[in-house]
Amino acid sequence: MNGETNRPKKRRKTKKRKSIFLSLLLYLLFFSVIFFIGATISYRYIVNADKLTISEITKKIELGDSVEIEIPFNSSTDDIAKILEEKDIIKHPRIFKFLSFFNGHDGNYRSGRHLIAKDLSYDEIMRVLSQNPISINITIPEGKNFTETVDILAENNLIDREDFVKTASEEKFSYKFLEDLPEREFPLEGYLFPDTYFFDPSSSSKTVIRKFLDNFNIKFTPEFYKRTEELNMTVDEVITLASIIERETKIPEEKEIVSSVFHNRLKSQDPSFKKLQSCATIQYILLQRDGKVKELLTYEDTQIDHPYNTYLHEGLPPGPLCSPGLDSIIAALYPNEESDYLFFVARGDGSHEFSRTLAEHEAAKQKYGVSY
């Protein structure tokens, strides 16, 4: 009786083993197919692509259906795969990312504008994107000083830092707005106009600088020159004031009022108002000295012995603090004419409270916790 009852159990065990074996076989078959597909793709996109040199690929692009794409600065391989898929250049972004890693292209892609043909293999696309772009798209924000602008250009592999600084300091550029500039460490401080530019990656330092200056030359119109004369100022003084305004406030509606405070102080007959007492000039000094600005200034900071210190010296500083945007230049030229403000203090939220008298100003300082 025991022998009869054991037979069904043995049959069940045999069936279970067969089921496990069949499952393993199916898994093995599945992964074999995946491996075969991967090997085929690898051969097509890795081995096959090596038959063409980069110059042959370039010719292929010129003769084919080419598409211009923009690779933003600091784009990851994932970002690039998405851009290529959106442009209908690749169908399989995951395969692109795998092959990019497998072929060692990750981290070698160059930002800027590239021409790509739709019939290129994935590896050919990777090799093209690892070459110099046809142009580099670089944005210089308003309020960047000369050193910060150089940093941005160098980070985008457009310039040699040392050569650019030397060219900007020693080369003579013939523009009306650069006539009679005073001697200073960075002569072009304030004139590398903030904007978005497309640069040829093979551009010389001189060519890059000219692009900035040409843009400034367009933006600073004949009307601006006329207004500069009406204010009895030089272009350099206007740009210096505009740079202070740029660094003092980012609120467009405040700019002409901030400008009026400085104009009112410069025109005042009271000697105590001739000192502009601009925090932006102190931050400029700290940035030059320490390589960084301070979130909160102290009274001691306002007593630093430096020609740019407008708490100690009357009038405008010797030169611009940064490259101001067009709205700050306009504010410097056209202050709010109805304003009789002589002071302002930061509220802590980016805006400012304006005052007409010293008593009002002291009350505002106490209100917002300003100690200098």
CSV table of C-alpha atoms in Angstrom, one decimal, residues 90-370:
chain,number,residue,atom,x,y,z
A,90,ILE,CA,18.1,58.5,-33.3
A,91,LYS,CA,15.3,56.0,-32.5
A,92,HIS,CA,16.8,54.3,-29.5
A,93,PRO,CA,18.2,56.7,-26.8
A,94,ARG,CA,18.9,53.8,-24.4
A,95,ILE,CA,21.1,52.1,-27.0
A,96,PHE,CA,22.8,55.4,-27.7
A,97,LYS,CA,23.6,55.9,-24.0
A,98,PHE,CA,24.9,52.3,-23.7
A,99,LEU,CA,27.1,52.6,-26.7
A,100,SER,CA,28.3,56.0,-25.6
A,101,PHE,CA,29.5,54.5,-22.3
A,102,PHE,CA,30.8,51.3,-24.0
A,103,ASN,CA,32.8,53.3,-26.6
A,104,GLY,CA,34.2,55.7,-24.0
A,105,HIS,CA,32.5,58.8,-25.5
A,106,ASP,CA,30.9,59.9,-22.2
A,107,GLY,CA,32.4,63.2,-21.0
A,108,ASN,CA,33.9,64.0,-24.4
A,109,TYR,CA,31.0,65.8,-26.0
A,110,ARG,CA,31.5,69.4,-26.9
A,111,SER,CA,28.8,72.0,-26.2
A,112,GLY,CA,27.7,74.3,-29.1
A,113,ARG,CA,26.0,73.9,-32.5
A,114,HIS,CA,26.7,70.8,-34.5
A,115,LEU,CA,25.6,69.5,-37.9
A,116,ILE,CA,24.4,65.9,-37.9
A,117,ALA,CA,23.2,63.8,-40.8
A,118,LYS,CA,20.2,61.5,-40.1
A,119,ASP,CA,21.9,58.5,-41.8
A,120,LEU,CA,24.9,58.5,-39.5
A,121,SER,CA,25.5,55.5,-37.3
A,122,TYR,CA,25.3,56.0,-33.6
A,123,ASP,CA,29.1,55.9,-33.3
A,124,GLU,CA,29.6,58.4,-36.1
A,125,ILE,CA,27.2,60.7,-34.3
A,126,MET,CA,29.2,60.4,-31.1
A,127,ARG,CA,32.4,61.1,-32.9
A,128,VAL,CA,31.0,64.2,-34.6
A,129,LEU,CA,29.6,65.5,-31.2
A,130,SER,CA,33.1,65.0,-29.7
A,131,GLN,CA,34.6,67.4,-32.3
A,132,ASN,CA,34.7,71.2,-32.2
A,133,PRO,CA,31.2,72.6,-32.9
A,134,ILE,CA,30.4,74.9,-35.8
A,135,SER,CA,29.7,77.6,-33.2
A,136,ILE,CA,29.5,77.9,-29.5
A,137,ASN,CA,26.5,79.5,-27.8
A,138,ILE,CA,27.6,81.5,-24.7
A,139,THR,CA,25.5,83.7,-22.5
A,140,ILE,CA,27.2,86.4,-20.4
A,141,PRO,CA,24.7,87.6,-17.7
A,142,GLU,CA,24.3,91.2,-16.7
A,143,GLY,CA,26.5,92.3,-13.8
A,144,LYS,CA,29.5,90.0,-14.5
A,145,ASN,CA,32.9,91.6,-14.1
A,146,PHE,CA,35.8,91.1,-16.4
A,147,THR,CA,37.3,88.2,-14.5
A,148,GLU,CA,33.9,86.4,-14.2
A,149,THR,CA,33.4,86.9,-18.0
A,150,VAL,CA,36.8,85.4,-18.7
A,151,ASP,CA,35.9,82.4,-16.5
A,152,ILE,CA,32.7,81.7,-18.5
A,153,LEU,CA,34.6,81.9,-21.8
A,154,ALA,CA,37.4,79.6,-20.6
A,155,GLU,CA,34.9,77.1,-19.1
A,156,ASN,CA,33.3,76.8,-22.6
A,157,ASN,CA,36.8,76.1,-24.0
A,158,LEU,CA,36.6,79.2,-26.3
A,159,ILE,CA,39.7,81.0,-25.1
A,160,ASP,CA,43.1,80.6,-23.6
A,161,ARG,CA,42.7,82.6,-20.3
A,162,GLU,CA,46.2,84.1,-20.2
A,163,ASP,CA,46.1,85.1,-23.9
A,164,PHE,CA,42.7,86.7,-23.6
A,165,VAL,CA,43.6,88.8,-20.5
A,166,LYS,CA,46.9,89.9,-22.2
A,167,THR,CA,45.0,90.8,-25.4
A,168,ALA,CA,42.3,92.7,-23.6
A,169,SER,CA,45.0,94.6,-21.6
A,170,GLU,CA,47.5,95.4,-24.3
A,171,GLU,CA,45.6,95.5,-27.6
A,172,LYS,CA,44.4,98.9,-28.8
A,173,PHE,CA,40.8,98.7,-30.0
A,174,SER,CA,39.5,101.7,-32.0
A,175,TYR,CA,36.0,102.6,-30.7
A,176,LYS,CA,34.7,106.0,-29.8
A,177,PHE,CA,33.5,104.8,-26.3
A,178,LEU,CA,37.1,103.6,-25.5
A,179,GLU,CA,38.7,106.9,-26.2
A,180,ASP,CA,40.6,108.5,-23.3
A,181,LEU,CA,40.1,105.7,-20.9
A,182,PRO,CA,42.0,106.1,-17.7
A,183,GLU,CA,44.8,103.6,-16.8
A,184,ARG,CA,43.5,100.6,-14.8
A,185,GLU,CA,44.1,96.9,-14.4
A,186,PHE,CA,41.4,95.8,-16.8
A,187,PRO,CA,40.8,98.5,-19.4
A,188,LEU,CA,37.7,96.8,-20.9
A,189,GLU,CA,36.0,96.3,-17.5
A,190,GLY,CA,32.3,97.3,-18.2
A,191,TYR,CA,32.5,97.1,-22.0
A,192,LEU,CA,32.2,93.3,-22.6
A,193,PHE,CA,28.5,93.7,-23.2
A,194,PRO,CA,26.3,91.1,-21.5
A,195,ASP,CA,24.3,89.1,-24.1
A,196,THR,CA,24.0,85.7,-25.8
A,197,TYR,CA,26.7,85.2,-28.4
A,198,PHE,CA,27.5,82.6,-31.1
A,199,PHE,CA,31.3,82.2,-31.4
A,200,ASP,CA,33.4,80.3,-33.9
A,201,PRO,CA,35.4,77.9,-31.7
A,202,SER,CA,38.5,78.7,-33.6
A,203,SER,CA,38.2,82.5,-32.9
A,204,SER,CA,41.2,84.3,-31.7
A,205,SER,CA,41.0,86.3,-28.4
A,206,LYS,CA,41.0,89.5,-30.4
A,207,THR,CA,38.1,88.3,-32.5
A,208,VAL,CA,36.1,87.4,-29.4
A,209,ILE,CA,36.8,90.7,-27.8
A,210,ARG,CA,35.7,92.6,-31.0
A,211,LYS,CA,32.4,90.7,-30.9
A,212,PHE,CA,31.7,92.1,-27.4
A,213,LEU,CA,32.8,95.6,-28.3
A,214,ASP,CA,30.8,95.6,-31.6
A,215,ASN,CA,27.7,94.7,-29.7
A,216,PHE,CA,28.4,97.5,-27.2
A,217,ASN,CA,28.9,99.9,-30.1
A,218,ILE,CA,25.5,99.1,-31.4
A,219,LYS,CA,23.8,99.3,-28.0
A,220,PHE,CA,25.3,102.7,-27.1
A,221,THR,CA,23.4,104.8,-29.6
A,222,PRO,CA,24.1,108.3,-30.9
A,223,GLU,CA,21.3,109.4,-28.6
A,224,PHE,CA,23.2,108.0,-25.6
A,225,TYR,CA,26.3,110.0,-26.6
A,226,LYS,CA,24.2,113.2,-26.8
A,227,ARG,CA,22.7,112.5,-23.4
A,228,THR,CA,26.1,111.8,-21.9
A,229,GLU,CA,27.2,115.3,-23.0
A,230,GLU,CA,24.0,116.8,-21.5
A,231,LEU,CA,24.9,115.3,-18.2
A,232,ASN,CA,28.4,116.6,-18.5
A,233,MET,CA,29.7,113.1,-18.0
A,234,THR,CA,32.1,110.9,-20.0
A,235,VAL,CA,31.0,107.5,-21.4
A,236,ASP,CA,33.3,105.8,-18.9
A,237,GLU,CA,31.5,107.7,-16.0
A,238,VAL,CA,28.1,106.6,-17.4
A,239,ILE,CA,29.2,103.0,-17.6
A,240,THR,CA,30.7,103.2,-14.1
A,241,LEU,CA,27.4,104.6,-12.7
A,242,ALA,CA,25.4,102.0,-14.6
A,243,SER,CA,27.6,99.2,-13.2
A,244,ILE,CA,26.9,100.4,-9.7
A,245,ILE,CA,23.1,100.5,-10.4
A,246,GLU,CA,23.4,97.0,-11.9
A,247,ARG,CA,25.0,95.6,-8.7
A,248,GLU,CA,22.8,97.6,-6.3
A,249,THR,CA,19.4,96.3,-7.6
A,250,LYS,CA,17.9,93.7,-9.9
A,251,ILE,CA,14.4,95.2,-9.8
A,252,PRO,CA,13.8,97.0,-13.1
A,253,GLU,CA,11.4,99.5,-11.6
A,254,GLU,CA,14.0,100.6,-9.0
A,255,LYS,CA,16.8,101.3,-11.3
A,256,GLU,CA,15.9,104.9,-12.3
A,257,ILE,CA,15.2,105.7,-8.6
A,258,VAL,CA,18.6,104.2,-7.5
A,259,SER,CA,20.2,106.2,-10.3
A,260,SER,CA,18.5,109.4,-9.1
A,261,VAL,CA,19.9,108.9,-5.6
A,262,PHE,CA,23.5,108.9,-7.0
A,263,HIS,CA,22.8,111.8,-9.4
A,264,ASN,CA,21.3,113.8,-6.5
A,265,ARG,CA,24.3,113.2,-4.3
A,266,LEU,CA,26.8,114.1,-7.1
A,267,LYS,CA,24.9,117.4,-7.8
A,268,SER,CA,24.5,118.2,-4.1
A,269,GLN,CA,26.3,121.3,-2.6
A,270,ASP,CA,26.6,119.4,0.7
A,271,PRO,CA,30.1,117.9,0.9
A,272,SER,CA,28.8,114.9,3.0
A,273,PHE,CA,26.6,113.8,0.1
A,274,LYS,CA,29.5,113.7,-2.4
A,275,LYS,CA,30.4,110.3,-1.0
A,276,LEU,CA,28.1,107.9,-2.8
A,277,GLN,CA,28.3,105.3,0.0
A,278,SER,CA,27.5,102.4,-2.4
A,279,CYS,CA,27.6,98.9,-0.9
A,280,ALA,CA,28.3,97.6,-4.4
A,281,THR,CA,31.7,99.3,-4.5
A,282,ILE,CA,32.6,97.6,-1.2
A,283,GLN,CA,31.5,94.2,-2.5
A,284,TYR,CA,33.7,94.9,-5.6
A,285,ILE,CA,36.7,95.5,-3.3
A,286,LEU,CA,36.1,92.3,-1.3
A,287,LEU,CA,35.6,90.3,-4.5
A,288,GLN,CA,39.0,91.6,-5.9
A,289,ARG,CA,40.7,91.0,-2.6
A,290,ASP,CA,39.1,87.8,-1.3
A,291,GLY,CA,37.6,86.3,-4.4
A,292,LYS,CA,34.1,86.4,-2.9
A,293,VAL,CA,31.5,88.8,-1.7
A,294,LYS,CA,29.9,89.0,1.7
A,295,GLU,CA,26.2,88.4,2.4
A,296,LEU,CA,26.3,91.1,5.2
A,297,LEU,CA,28.7,94.0,5.2
A,298,THR,CA,30.1,95.5,8.4
A,299,TYR,CA,31.2,99.0,9.4
A,300,GLU,CA,34.8,97.8,9.2
A,301,ASP,CA,34.3,96.8,5.5
A,302,THR,CA,33.3,100.3,4.7
A,303,GLN,CA,36.6,101.6,6.1
A,304,ILE,CA,38.9,99.6,3.8
A,305,ASP,CA,41.5,101.9,2.2
A,306,HIS,CA,40.8,101.4,-1.5
A,307,PRO,CA,40.3,103.9,-4.4
A,308,TYR,CA,36.9,102.2,-5.2
A,309,ASN,CA,35.6,102.8,-1.6
A,310,THR,CA,32.8,105.3,-2.1
A,311,TYR,CA,32.4,105.5,1.7
A,312,LEU,CA,35.8,107.1,1.9
A,313,HIS,CA,36.2,108.9,-1.4
A,314,GLU,CA,33.9,111.4,-3.1
A,315,GLY,CA,32.3,110.9,-6.5
A,316,LEU,CA,32.4,107.9,-8.7
A,317,PRO,CA,35.0,105.1,-8.4
A,318,PRO,CA,37.9,105.0,-10.9
A,319,GLY,CA,36.0,102.6,-13.3
A,320,PRO,CA,33.1,100.2,-13.8
A,321,LEU,CA,32.5,97.4,-11.4
A,322,CYS,CA,31.1,95.0,-14.0
A,323,SER,CA,29.4,95.0,-17.4
A,324,PRO,CA,26.0,96.5,-16.9
A,325,GLY,CA,22.9,95.6,-18.9
A,326,LEU,CA,21.1,98.0,-21.2
A,327,ASP,CA,18.4,98.9,-18.7
A,328,SER,CA,21.1,99.9,-16.2
A,329,ILE,CA,22.8,102.1,-18.8
A,330,ILE,CA,19.5,103.7,-19.6
A,331,ALA,CA,18.8,104.3,-15.9
A,332,ALA,CA,22.2,105.9,-15.5
A,333,LEU,CA,21.5,108.3,-18.4
A,334,TYR,CA,17.8,108.9,-17.5
A,335,PRO,CA,17.4,109.0,-13.7
A,336,ASN,CA,13.9,109.6,-12.2
A,337,GLU,CA,13.8,113.4,-12.5
A,338,GLU,CA,11.0,113.8,-9.9
A,339,SER,CA,13.0,112.0,-7.2
A,340,ASP,CA,14.7,114.0,-4.4
A,341,TYR,CA,15.9,110.9,-2.6
A,342,LEU,CA,19.4,110.9,-1.2
A,343,PHE,CA,19.5,107.5,0.6
A,344,PHE,CA,18.3,103.9,0.2
A,345,VAL,CA,18.7,100.8,2.3
A,346,ALA,CA,18.1,97.1,1.4
A,347,ARG,CA,15.0,95.6,2.9
A,348,GLY,CA,16.4,92.1,2.7
A,349,ASP,CA,14.1,90.8,0.0
A,350,GLY,CA,15.9,92.4,-3.0
A,351,SER,CA,14.0,95.7,-2.8
A,352,HIS,CA,15.0,98.9,-1.1
A,353,GLU,CA,13.5,101.7,1.0
A,354,PHE,CA,14.3,105.2,-0.1
A,355,SER,CA,14.8,108.2,2.1
A,356,ARG,CA,15.1,112.0,1.7
A,357,THR,CA,16.7,112.9,5.0
A,358,LEU,CA,19.4,111.4,7.2
A,359,ALA,CA,16.9,110.9,10.0
A,360,GLU,CA,14.6,108.9,7.7
A,361,HIS,CA,17.6,106.9,6.6
A,362,GLU,CA,18.7,106.1,10.1
A,363,ALA,CA,15.2,104.9,11.0
A,364,ALA,CA,15.1,102.7,7.9
A,365,LYS,CA,18.6,101.3,8.8
A,366,GLN,CA,17.3,100.4,12.3
A,367,LYS,CA,14.1,98.9,10.9
A,368,TYR,CA,16.1,96.5,8.5
A,369,GLY,CA,19.0,95.8,10.8
A,370,VAL,CA,21.7,97.6,8.9
